Tab-separated table of C-alpha atoms in Angstrom:
chain	number	residue	atom	x	y	z
B	1	UNK	CA	39.691	-7.971	52.540
B	2	UNK	CA	42.521	-7.834	49.967
B	3	UNK	CA	41.196	-11.048	48.421
B	4	UNK	CA	37.704	-9.536	48.226
B	5	UNK	CA	39.000	-6.335	46.600
B	6	UNK	CA	40.986	-8.372	44.088
B	7	UNK	CA	37.931	-10.484	43.293
B	8	UNK	CA	35.804	-7.377	42.821
B	9	UNK	CA	38.460	-5.828	40.575
B	10	UNK	CA	38.662	-8.940	38.426
B	11	UNK	CA	34.878	-9.100	38.229
B	12	UNK	CA	34.736	-5.471	37.139
B	13	UNK	CA	37.387	-6.044	34.481
B	14	UNK	CA	35.619	-9.182	33.331
B	15	UNK	CA	32.279	-7.391	33.192
B	16	UNK	CA	33.856	-4.590	31.208
B	17	UNK	CA	35.390	-7.027	28.728
B	18	UNK	CA	32.069	-8.877	28.448
B	19	UNK	CA	30.222	-5.612	27.740
B	20	UNK	CA	32.801	-4.671	25.101
B	21	UNK	CA	32.443	-8.053	23.446
B	22	UNK	CA	28.642	-7.800	23.541
B	23	UNK	CA	28.790	-4.338	21.961
B	24	UNK	CA	31.176	-5.587	19.297
B	25	UNK	CA	28.804	-8.430	18.418
B	26	UNK	CA	25.753	-6.133	18.234
B	27	UNK	CA	24.495	-5.571	14.699
B	28	UNK	CA	22.709	-2.292	14.132
B	29	UNK	CA	20.324	-2.277	11.202
B	30	UNK	CA	18.349	0.636	9.756
B	31	UNK	CA	14.877	0.188	8.264
B	32	UNK	CA	13.142	2.682	5.979
B	33	UNK	CA	9.354	2.593	6.054
B	34	UNK	CA	6.478	4.913	5.142
B	35	UNK	CA	3.925	5.908	7.754
B	36	UNK	CA	0.572	7.657	7.743
B	37	UNK	CA	0.029	8.426	11.440
B	38	UNK	CA	1.531	8.236	14.906
B	39	UNK	CA	-0.409	5.007	15.444
B	40	UNK	CA	1.046	3.649	12.247
B	41	UNK	CA	4.578	4.489	13.383
B	42	UNK	CA	4.078	2.790	16.761
B	43	UNK	CA	2.942	-0.333	14.941
B	44	UNK	CA	6.123	-0.489	12.854
B	45	UNK	CA	8.229	0.184	15.927
B	46	UNK	CA	6.614	-2.824	17.571
B	47	UNK	CA	7.748	-4.970	14.627
B	48	UNK	CA	11.273	-3.579	14.934
B	49	UNK	CA	11.282	-4.568	18.619
B	50	UNK	CA	10.102	-8.063	17.629
B	51	UNK	CA	13.345	-8.497	15.687
B	52	UNK	CA	15.434	-7.767	18.783
B	53	UNK	CA	13.257	-10.066	20.876
B	54	UNK	CA	13.926	-12.895	18.426
B	55	UNK	CA	17.588	-11.987	17.789
B	56	UNK	CA	19.044	-10.065	20.809
B	57	UNK	CA	22.219	-9.340	18.860
B	58	UNK	CA	20.284	-7.362	16.238
B	59	UNK	CA	18.906	-3.869	16.812
B	60	UNK	CA	16.648	-2.282	14.191
B	61	UNK	CA	16.337	1.501	13.999
B	62	UNK	CA	13.164	2.597	12.250
B	63	UNK	CA	13.361	5.551	9.833
B	64	UNK	CA	9.971	6.825	8.625
B	65	UNK	CA	8.587	9.252	6.090
B	66	UNK	CA	5.163	10.052	4.674
B	67	UNK	CA	4.014	8.090	1.647
B	68	UNK	CA	4.849	10.740	-0.948
B	69	UNK	CA	8.124	11.774	0.681
B	70	UNK	CA	9.222	8.155	0.938
B	71	UNK	CA	9.183	7.625	-2.817
B	72	UNK	CA	10.655	11.053	-3.532
B	73	UNK	CA	13.571	10.461	-1.172
B	74	UNK	CA	14.298	6.851	-2.080
B	75	UNK	CA	16.256	7.480	-5.304
B	76	UNK	CA	18.072	10.405	-3.643
B	77	UNK	CA	19.151	8.203	-0.757
B	78	UNK	CA	20.261	5.497	-3.169
B	79	UNK	CA	22.317	7.916	-5.231
B	80	UNK	CA	24.043	9.267	-2.130
B	81	UNK	CA	24.760	5.811	-0.651
B	82	UNK	CA	22.422	6.365	2.311
B	83	UNK	CA	19.927	3.578	1.814
B	84	UNK	CA	18.895	1.700	4.939
B	85	UNK	CA	19.733	-1.963	5.386
B	86	UNK	CA	16.070	-2.880	5.090
B	87	UNK	CA	14.062	-1.105	2.383
B	88	UNK	CA	10.286	-1.261	2.287
B	89	UNK	CA	8.865	-1.749	-1.192
B	90	UNK	CA	5.438	-1.681	-2.772
B	91	UNK	CA	4.711	-4.239	-5.466
B	92	UNK	CA	3.637	-1.546	-7.947
B	93	UNK	CA	7.017	0.134	-7.640
B	94	UNK	CA	9.157	-2.985	-7.611
B	95	UNK	CA	9.920	-2.765	-11.337
B	96	UNK	CA	11.380	0.699	-10.776
B	97	UNK	CA	13.493	-0.017	-7.722
B	98	UNK	CA	14.403	-3.721	-7.699
B	99	UNK	CA	17.984	-2.924	-8.697
B	100	UNK	CA	18.420	-1.361	-5.246
B	101	UNK	CA	17.545	-4.661	-3.588
B	102	UNK	CA	19.361	-7.931	-3.020
B	103	UNK	CA	17.997	-10.973	-4.897
B	104	UNK	CA	16.512	-13.433	-2.398
B	105	UNK	CA	16.036	-16.694	-4.298
B	106	UNK	CA	19.383	-18.161	-3.224
B	107	UNK	CA	18.751	-17.397	0.446
B	108	UNK	CA	15.215	-18.812	0.218
B	109	UNK	CA	16.478	-22.042	-1.327
B	110	UNK	CA	19.364	-22.384	1.148
B	111	UNK	CA	17.098	-21.897	4.185
B	112	UNK	CA	14.168	-23.821	2.664
B	113	UNK	CA	12.030	-20.763	3.428
B	114	UNK	CA	8.363	-21.564	2.749
B	115	UNK	CA	6.977	-19.199	0.129
B	116	UNK	CA	3.905	-21.382	-0.164
B	117	UNK	CA	2.555	-19.811	3.035
B	118	UNK	CA	1.991	-16.529	1.171
B	119	UNK	CA	-0.772	-15.483	-1.228
B	120	UNK	CA	0.699	-16.299	-4.659
B	121	UNK	CA	-0.263	-13.007	-6.327
B	122	UNK	CA	1.869	-10.944	-3.971
B	123	UNK	CA	4.904	-13.233	-4.366
B	124	UNK	CA	4.587	-12.448	-8.045
B	125	UNK	CA	4.194	-8.762	-7.260
B	126	UNK	CA	7.436	-8.715	-5.258
B	127	UNK	CA	9.341	-10.496	-8.040
B	128	UNK	CA	10.967	-9.416	-11.277
B	129	UNK	CA	11.766	-12.048	-13.911
B	130	UNK	CA	10.995	-14.776	-11.332
B	131	UNK	CA	13.557	-13.420	-8.861
B	132	UNK	CA	12.113	-12.399	-5.510
B	133	UNK	CA	13.369	-9.090	-4.118
B	134	UNK	CA	11.267	-8.705	-0.996
B	135	UNK	CA	9.279	-10.733	1.510
B	136	UNK	CA	5.661	-9.472	1.508
B	137	UNK	CA	3.731	-8.416	4.574
B	138	UNK	CA	0.370	-7.530	3.038
B	139	UNK	CA	-1.846	-8.027	0.045
B	140	UNK	CA	-5.156	-6.473	-0.736
B	141	UNK	CA	-7.643	-5.356	-3.346
B	142	UNK	CA	-8.736	-1.756	-3.830
B	143	UNK	CA	-12.214	-1.214	-2.446
B	144	UNK	CA	-14.649	1.590	-1.723
B	145	UNK	CA	-14.741	2.992	1.800
B	146	UNK	CA	-18.022	4.701	2.648
B	147	UNK	CA	-19.519	6.833	5.385
B	148	UNK	CA	-22.379	4.633	6.629
B	149	UNK	CA	-24.052	7.476	8.531
B	150	UNK	CA	-24.166	9.605	5.376
B	151	UNK	CA	-25.849	6.801	3.467
B	152	UNK	CA	-28.392	6.287	6.239
B	153	UNK	CA	-29.124	10.009	6.566
B	154	UNK	CA	-29.789	10.211	2.808
B	155	UNK	CA	-32.048	7.147	2.913
B	156	UNK	CA	-29.752	5.192	0.584
B	157	UNK	CA	-29.434	1.397	1.054
B	158	UNK	CA	-25.912	0.396	2.043
B	159	UNK	CA	-23.986	-0.743	-1.051
B	160	UNK	CA	-23.590	-4.494	-1.490
B	161	UNK	CA	-20.468	-6.188	-2.892
B	162	UNK	CA	-20.822	-6.481	-6.652
B	163	UNK	CA	-22.827	-3.264	-7.083
B	164	UNK	CA	-22.920	-1.620	-10.475
B	165	UNK	CA	-21.580	1.622	-11.841
B	166	UNK	CA	-25.145	2.899	-12.250
B	167	UNK	CA	-25.909	2.165	-8.575
B	168	UNK	CA	-22.652	3.791	-7.478
B	169	UNK	CA	-23.279	6.960	-9.533
B	170	UNK	CA	-26.877	7.270	-8.356
B	171	UNK	CA	-25.767	7.019	-4.696
B	172	UNK	CA	-22.926	9.526	-5.195
B	173	UNK	CA	-25.362	12.061	-6.729
B	174	UNK	CA	-27.758	11.749	-3.795
B	175	UNK	CA	-24.868	12.148	-1.332
B	176	UNK	CA	-23.609	15.343	-3.011
B	177	UNK	CA	-25.261	18.236	-1.232
B	178	UNK	CA	-24.711	21.018	1.310
B	179	UNK	CA	-21.051	21.377	0.345
B	180	UNK	CA	-20.363	17.668	0.713
B	181	UNK	CA	-19.489	15.241	-2.080
B	182	UNK	CA	-20.547	11.718	-2.834
B	183	UNK	CA	-17.158	10.535	-4.033
B	184	UNK	CA	-13.545	11.554	-3.843
B	185	UNK	CA	-11.447	10.692	-6.868
B	186	UNK	CA	-7.646	10.837	-7.052
B	187	UNK	CA	-5.858	10.786	-10.409
B	188	UNK	CA	-4.133	7.483	-9.685
B	189	UNK	CA	-7.547	5.895	-9.246
B	190	UNK	CA	-7.737	5.758	-13.046
B	191	UNK	CA	-6.021	2.407	-13.463
B	192	UNK	CA	-7.882	0.809	-10.574
B	193	UNK	CA	-11.289	1.920	-11.802
B	194	UNK	CA	-10.564	1.174	-15.469
B	195	UNK	CA	-9.529	-2.351	-14.504
B	196	UNK	CA	-12.707	-2.828	-12.462
B	197	UNK	CA	-14.728	-1.909	-15.569
B	198	UNK	CA	-12.752	-4.233	-17.822
B	199	UNK	CA	-11.055	-1.419	-19.768
B	200	UNK	CA	-7.417	-2.091	-20.672
B	201	UNK	CA	-4.734	0.612	-20.597
B	202	UNK	CA	-1.769	-1.775	-21.054
B	203	UNK	CA	-1.647	-3.901	-24.215
B	204	UNK	CA	-0.878	-7.613	-24.427
B	205	UNK	CA	2.814	-6.818	-24.960
B	206	UNK	CA	2.954	-5.004	-21.611
B	207	UNK	CA	3.188	-1.552	-23.227
B	208	UNK	CA	1.229	1.496	-22.112
B	209	UNK	CA	-1.815	2.083	-24.322
B	210	UNK	CA	-3.852	4.963	-22.976
B	211	UNK	CA	-5.226	5.997	-26.365
B	212	UNK	CA	-7.275	2.932	-27.278
B	213	UNK	CA	-11.038	3.684	-27.280
B	214	UNK	CA	-11.844	1.808	-24.078
B	215	UNK	CA	-8.979	3.393	-22.147
B	216	UNK	CA	-10.198	6.818	-23.189
B	217	UNK	CA	-13.772	5.889	-22.315
B	218	UNK	CA	-12.667	4.906	-18.793
B	219	UNK	CA	-10.843	8.237	-18.454
B	220	UNK	CA	-13.955	10.067	-19.636
B	221	UNK	CA	-15.982	8.383	-16.907
B	222	UNK	CA	-13.451	9.221	-14.218
B	223	UNK	CA	-13.097	12.843	-15.342
B	224	UNK	CA	-16.861	13.124	-15.626
B	225	UNK	CA	-17.322	12.418	-11.906
B	226	UNK	CA	-15.828	15.875	-11.235
B	227	UNK	CA	-16.226	17.785	-14.493
B	228	UNK	CA	-19.783	16.745	-15.475
B	229	UNK	CA	-21.642	15.041	-12.621
B	230	UNK	CA	-20.016	17.272	-9.977
B	231	UNK	CA	-20.093	14.383	-7.489
B	232	UNK	CA	-16.362	14.675	-6.758
B	233	UNK	CA	-14.351	17.728	-5.664
B	234	UNK	CA	-11.408	19.120	-7.577
B	235	UNK	CA	-7.962	18.060	-6.392
B	236	UNK	CA	-4.579	19.755	-6.673
B	237	UNK	CA	-2.022	18.706	-9.239
B	238	UNK	CA	0.807	16.788	-7.613
B	239	UNK	CA	1.447	13.627	-5.699
B	240	UNK	CA	-0.578	14.539	-2.584
B	241	UNK	CA	-4.052	14.386	-4.178
B	242	UNK	CA	-4.741	11.005	-2.592
B	243	UNK	CA	-3.824	12.326	0.857
B	244	UNK	CA	-6.183	15.272	0.350
B	245	UNK	CA	-9.037	12.968	-0.609
B	246	UNK	CA	-8.411	10.668	2.340
B	247	UNK	CA	-8.405	13.635	4.696
B	248	UNK	CA	-11.684	14.941	3.332
B	249	UNK	CA	-13.270	11.518	3.732
B	250	UNK	CA	-12.031	11.288	7.319
B	251	UNK	CA	-13.521	14.716	8.070
B	252	UNK	CA	-16.917	13.716	6.646
B	253	UNK	CA	-16.770	15.996	3.603
B	254	UNK	CA	-16.643	13.066	1.147
B	255	UNK	CA	-18.933	10.048	1.515
B	256	UNK	CA	-16.932	7.491	-0.522
B	257	UNK	CA	-13.377	7.062	-1.723
B	258	UNK	CA	-11.035	4.352	-3.093
B	259	UNK	CA	-8.417	2.745	-0.864
B	260	UNK	CA	-7.174	-0.589	0.414
B	261	UNK	CA	-7.344	-2.556	3.676
B	262	UNK	CA	-3.961	-1.118	4.688
B	263	UNK	CA	-5.590	2.222	5.611
B	264	UNK	CA	-7.904	1.022	8.366
B	265	UNK	CA	-5.399	1.461	11.198
B	266	UNK	CA	-4.982	5.198	10.604
B	267	UNK	CA	-8.627	5.757	9.766
B	268	UNK	CA	-9.986	4.358	13.006
B	269	UNK	CA	-8.244	7.078	15.007
B	270	UNK	CA	-9.499	9.894	12.779
B	271	UNK	CA	-13.087	9.299	11.733
B	272	UNK	CA	-16.084	10.014	13.942
B	273	UNK	CA	-18.632	8.040	11.968
B	274	UNK	CA	-19.376	4.414	11.132
B	275	UNK	CA	-17.267	3.192	8.223
B	276	UNK	CA	-18.275	0.555	5.713
B	277	UNK	CA	-16.582	-1.260	2.845
B	278	UNK	CA	-17.847	-2.355	-0.511
B	279	UNK	CA	-16.384	-3.357	-3.840
B	280	UNK	CA	-15.390	-1.060	-6.655
B	281	UNK	CA	-18.409	-0.562	-8.921
B	282	UNK	CA	-18.498	-2.903	-11.889
B	283	UNK	CA	-19.725	-2.159	-15.378
B	284	UNK	CA	-22.032	-4.533	-17.249
B	285	UNK	CA	-19.669	-7.498	-16.788
B	286	UNK	CA	-18.077	-9.089	-13.776
B	287	UNK	CA	-15.918	-7.039	-11.418
B	288	UNK	CA	-12.177	-7.217	-12.071
B	289	UNK	CA	-10.521	-6.019	-8.842
B	290	UNK	CA	-6.799	-5.410	-8.900
B	291	UNK	CA	-4.648	-6.347	-5.937
B	292	UNK	CA	-1.233	-5.233	-4.745
B	293	UNK	CA	0.835	-5.263	-1.600
B	294	UNK	CA	4.146	-4.411	-0.012
B	295	UNK	CA	7.103	-6.016	1.672
B	296	UNK	CA	10.668	-5.671	2.834
B	297	UNK	CA	13.902	-6.121	0.907
B	298	UNK	CA	17.608	-5.961	1.680
B	299	UNK	CA	19.591	-3.062	0.256
B	300	UNK	CA	22.408	-4.041	-2.082
B	301	UNK	CA	24.589	-1.523	-0.223
B	302	UNK	CA	23.918	-3.059	3.200
B	303	UNK	CA	27.002	-4.179	5.134
B	304	UNK	CA	24.879	-6.558	7.217
B	305	UNK	CA	22.878	-8.576	4.696
B	306	UNK	CA	22.829	-11.786	6.729
B	307	UNK	CA	21.379	-9.955	9.721
B	308	UNK	CA	18.931	-8.109	7.469
B	309	UNK	CA	17.753	-11.445	6.056
B	310	UNK	CA	17.064	-12.664	9.600
B	311	UNK	CA	15.256	-9.387	10.348
B	312	UNK	CA	12.889	-9.423	7.348
B	313	UNK	CA	11.936	-13.007	8.178
B	314	UNK	CA	10.793	-11.763	11.590
B	315	UNK	CA	9.028	-8.731	10.070
B	316	UNK	CA	6.979	-11.089	7.862
B	317	UNK	CA	6.593	-13.918	10.390
B	318	UNK	CA	3.165	-15.336	11.328
B	319	UNK	CA	3.431	-13.483	14.656
B	320	UNK	CA	4.254	-10.156	13.055
B	321	UNK	CA	1.560	-10.414	10.388
B	322	UNK	CA	-1.067	-11.485	12.912
B	323	UNK	CA	-0.136	-8.416	14.958
B	324	UNK	CA	-0.531	-6.151	11.893
B	325	UNK	CA	-3.861	-7.788	11.108
B	326	UNK	CA	-5.180	-7.294	14.623
B	327	UNK	CA	-4.185	-3.620	14.478
B	328	UNK	CA	-5.928	-3.231	11.157
B	329	UNK	CA	-2.698	-2.239	9.417
B	330	UNK	CA	-2.640	-4.950	6.807
B	331	UNK	CA	-4.495	-7.859	5.304
B	332	UNK	CA	-1.650	-10.335	5.790
B	333	UNK	CA	0.278	-11.732	2.850
B	334	UNK	CA	0.367	-15.032	4.777
B	335	UNK	CA	-2.924	-16.768	4.113
B	336	UNK	CA	-3.012	-18.384	7.573
B	337	UNK	CA	-2.905	-14.994	9.272
B	338	UNK	CA	-5.692	-13.412	7.218
B	339	UNK	CA	-8.403	-14.668	9.582
B	340	UNK	CA	-6.976	-12.362	12.275
B	341	UNK	CA	-7.731	-9.344	10.072
B	342	UNK	CA	-11.320	-10.422	9.495
B	343	UNK	CA	-11.949	-11.195	13.156
B	344	UNK	CA	-10.335	-8.105	14.621
B	345	UNK	CA	-9.641	-5.297	12.196
B	346	UNK	CA	-12.734	-5.780	10.031
B	347	UNK	CA	-15.217	-6.428	12.834
B	348	UNK	CA	-15.977	-2.700	13.260
B	349	UNK	CA	-16.169	-2.114	9.501
B	350	UNK	CA	-19.582	-2.755	8.027
B	351	UNK	CA	-19.403	-5.492	5.360
B	352	UNK	CA	-15.595	-5.415	5.540
B	353	UNK	CA	-15.079	-9.145	5.241
B	354	UNK	CA	-17.741	-9.551	2.570
B	355	UNK	CA	-16.279	-6.768	0.414
B	356	UNK	CA	-12.762	-8.182	0.593
B	357	UNK	CA	-13.897	-11.775	-0.002
B	358	UNK	CA	-15.857	-10.702	-3.071
B	359	UNK	CA	-12.990	-8.577	-4.381
B	360	UNK	CA	-10.394	-11.299	-3.899
B	361	UNK	CA	-12.687	-13.823	-5.581
B	362	UNK	CA	-12.920	-11.463	-8.606
B	363	UNK	CA	-9.313	-10.277	-8.569
B	364	UNK	CA	-6.858	-9.843	-11.417
B	365	UNK	CA	-3.164	-8.856	-11.498
B	366	UNK	CA	-2.512	-5.123	-11.518
B	367	UNK	CA	-1.302	-4.288	-15.016
B	368	UNK	CA	1.639	-1.903	-14.888
B	369	UNK	CA	4.569	-0.905	-17.098
B	370	UNK	CA	8.256	-0.629	-16.281
B	371	UNK	CA	7.901	3.141	-15.920
B	372	UNK	CA	4.700	3.017	-13.884
B	373	UNK	CA	5.905	5.509	-11.262
B	374	UNK	CA	6.437	8.052	-14.054
B	375	UNK	CA	3.001	7.255	-15.508
B	376	UNK	CA	1.330	7.828	-12.136
B	377	UNK	CA	3.176	11.135	-11.803
B	378	UNK	CA	1.716	12.144	-15.152
B	379	UNK	CA	-1.756	11.119	-13.965
B	380	UNK	CA	-1.285	13.365	-10.947
B	381	UNK	CA	-0.217	16.235	-13.165
B	382	UNK	CA	-2.737	16.058	-16.047
B	383	UNK	CA	-5.944	14.643	-14.620
B	384	UNK	CA	-6.653	17.524	-12.179
B	385	UNK	CA	-6.955	20.134	-14.974
B	386	UNK	CA	-9.320	17.753	-16.767
B	387	UNK	CA	-11.388	17.382	-13.594
B	388	UNK	CA	-11.712	21.184	-13.690
B	389	UNK	CA	-12.883	21.114	-17.306
B	390	UNK	CA	-9.700	22.449	-18.916
B	391	UNK	CA	-9.153	19.335	-21.103
B	392	UNK	CA	-11.240	16.387	-22.229
B	393	UNK	CA	-10.394	12.712	-21.758
B	394	UNK	CA	-8.907	12.238	-25.254
B	395	UNK	CA	-6.569	15.224	-24.911
B	396	UNK	CA	-5.520	14.163	-21.432
B	397	UNK	CA	-4.735	10.570	-22.401
B	398	UNK	CA	-2.892	11.536	-25.555
B	399	UNK	CA	-0.727	13.955	-23.582
B	400	UNK	CA	0.117	11.403	-20.877
B	401	UNK	CA	0.788	8.681	-23.472
B	402	UNK	CA	3.169	10.939	-25.409
B	403	UNK	CA	5.102	12.125	-22.350
B	404	UNK	CA	5.334	8.637	-20.852
B	405	UNK	CA	7.070	7.389	-23.995
B	406	UNK	CA	9.774	10.043	-23.981
């Protein structure tokens, strides 16, 4: 009996020491990510759990915020030394925030990590001066989401990829009735739509040029959707205009709006009608669809950079991106995983695959400036009054151009 008690005591002590050692070896990482819905959050949590499944010694704690709050809080967290170990980053904002992230080229070279598995445009989007600052998880062109049932009720043929601005405007006018609108336009849609029409707002030197005649003409068209044609509702000034438009589309109040493939996961749980996809409307020439995407970087302030590097490789692995594709959360940045999105996420979306294929085949880089976040904030501030008729396109663009250069 004494021998048994001694053995049990030694086992207990050994187990305690083992538990202590295991706890000491555990690496706890934090991960900051934006989210649009409860379903969205559960999807990201699944990816966090995938890291622990691959690396049992690493635990990832997900920290989420809404899209607007995420970008508002990011510089505040950086200034106060509270950045997470893993920081999610959109390609369009990389030029503003890359200094917060660890350069990855050396790690990629040392581990012989295969960047060739990713769509080239998004590798460029996550880089600054040929240095990669984040591994991408998605890539996608901006497209038009439409309410198929609204089109059918109005007797309008479903829009085909490559449709024209005239066809788009005609459909939007017919869909605008009984308190509902044909199209929902957010101020930040300006650059996406202008690009689709072949109108440049950034010059060949990479500088903002909103006051050239074609840039102003594109703004006049966009403003005219609300101010003249009345096919689009007014939106509030501020960064939440896009969220308002998306909500009104989901409720059935707006028949078409601009978004990307990343929004399907949240939309499926909210809409009660059949959703379709088509391309942005082109002008007289070929469509020029801009693409962008997002990924995950390592904070320069992280105390666990090696573990974070392992984690972001899991978060962007073929398994993780196939999971995101199947959930409809993202058109994967890995080309081999993109078929999962078409087969699963896009199967319930009318013409989803066709619209994305056409857009990607007619895609161009998204032209942005180093202060693009500030430019978009100015769009959000000064376009809404123009939509209401308080200023014309020339005045609006001159004001934004002047303020953006200060």
